[in-house]
XYZ file of C-alpha atoms in Angstrom:
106
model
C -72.300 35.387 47.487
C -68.706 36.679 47.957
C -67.031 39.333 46.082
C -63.679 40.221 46.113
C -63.202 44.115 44.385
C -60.637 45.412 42.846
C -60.415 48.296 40.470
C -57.726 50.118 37.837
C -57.676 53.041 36.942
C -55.115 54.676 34.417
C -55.891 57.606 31.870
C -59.227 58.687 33.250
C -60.582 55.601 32.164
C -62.415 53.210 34.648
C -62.576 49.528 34.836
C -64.086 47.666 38.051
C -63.252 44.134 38.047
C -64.945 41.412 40.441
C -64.397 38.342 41.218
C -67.115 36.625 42.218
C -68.719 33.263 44.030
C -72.279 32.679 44.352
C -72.997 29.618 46.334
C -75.606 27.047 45.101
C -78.915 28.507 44.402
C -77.467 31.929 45.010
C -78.332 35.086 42.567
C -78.368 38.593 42.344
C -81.198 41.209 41.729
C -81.907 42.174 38.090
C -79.772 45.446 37.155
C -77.998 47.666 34.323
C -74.626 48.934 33.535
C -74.732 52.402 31.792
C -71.588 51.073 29.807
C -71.980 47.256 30.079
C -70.734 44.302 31.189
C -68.706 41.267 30.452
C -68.575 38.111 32.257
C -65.655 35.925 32.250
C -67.353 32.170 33.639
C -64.201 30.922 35.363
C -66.126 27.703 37.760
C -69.676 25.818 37.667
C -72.935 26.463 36.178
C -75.009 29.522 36.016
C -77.950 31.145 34.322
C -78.090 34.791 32.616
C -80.696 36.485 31.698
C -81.771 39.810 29.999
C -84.981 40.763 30.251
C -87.863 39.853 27.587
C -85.315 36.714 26.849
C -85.042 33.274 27.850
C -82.350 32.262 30.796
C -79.595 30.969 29.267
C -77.169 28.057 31.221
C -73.479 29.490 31.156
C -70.532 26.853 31.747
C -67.137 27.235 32.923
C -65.338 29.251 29.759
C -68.496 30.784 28.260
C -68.410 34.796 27.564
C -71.052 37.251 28.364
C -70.608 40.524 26.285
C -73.593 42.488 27.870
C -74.672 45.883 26.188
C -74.961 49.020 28.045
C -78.378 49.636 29.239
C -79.617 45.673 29.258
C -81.898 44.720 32.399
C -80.353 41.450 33.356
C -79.573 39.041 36.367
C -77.231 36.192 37.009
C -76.812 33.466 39.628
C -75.463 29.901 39.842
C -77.676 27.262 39.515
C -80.216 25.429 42.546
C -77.234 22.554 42.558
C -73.780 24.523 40.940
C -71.192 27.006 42.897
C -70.968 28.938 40.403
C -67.614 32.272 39.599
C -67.352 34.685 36.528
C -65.058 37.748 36.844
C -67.014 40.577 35.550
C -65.713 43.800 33.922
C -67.746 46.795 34.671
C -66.582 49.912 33.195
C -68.961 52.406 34.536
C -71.984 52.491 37.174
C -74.618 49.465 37.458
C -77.960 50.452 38.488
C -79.615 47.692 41.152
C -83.388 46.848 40.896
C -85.838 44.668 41.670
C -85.162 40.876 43.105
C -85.332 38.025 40.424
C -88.765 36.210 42.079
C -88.462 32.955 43.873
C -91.497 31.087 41.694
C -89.101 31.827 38.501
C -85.978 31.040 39.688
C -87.787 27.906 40.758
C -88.906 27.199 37.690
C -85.799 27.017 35.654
């Protein structure tokens, strides 16, 4: 996964921007954002999900608006690069790895 970072801030209020590049069959751990999230799917195929929910497959042009506080994870999928740009105003909070057998599975 590669990130590039970049962040603005203007008027005490703070916005951290990635963009980001998961390679085939790459994905993150499942985490939180105290103030949310939105992802901006700019290449391939992905899958989201929030916890308690089914995974949903994201395309090139689909928009995540994630609420503050939502357990989630994202990745591309086994066969897809996939890049969003994600918005993050505030502080995410990293947990546990999404398991192998699931991620399988989908």
């Amino acid at each position: 996964m590669k990130i590039d970072k970049s962040s603005n801030k203007k008027n005490s209020y703070y916005t951290h921007y990635s963009d980001v590049t998961f390679a085939p069959n790459a994905r993150n751990n499942w985490h939180s954002h105290k103030v949310g999230q939105v992802l901006l799917v700019t290449g391939g195929e992905s899958w989201y999900q929030e916890e308690g929910k089914p995974a949903q497959l994201l395309k090139t042009g689909d928009v995540v608006n994630i609420a503050p506080n939502v357990k989630h994870w994202h990745g591309a999928t086994k066969d897809s690069w996939f890049v969003h740009l994600a918005i993050t105003p505030g502080e995410t909070e990293w947990l546990e790895p999404v398991e192998d057998v699931w991620y399988g599975s989908l």
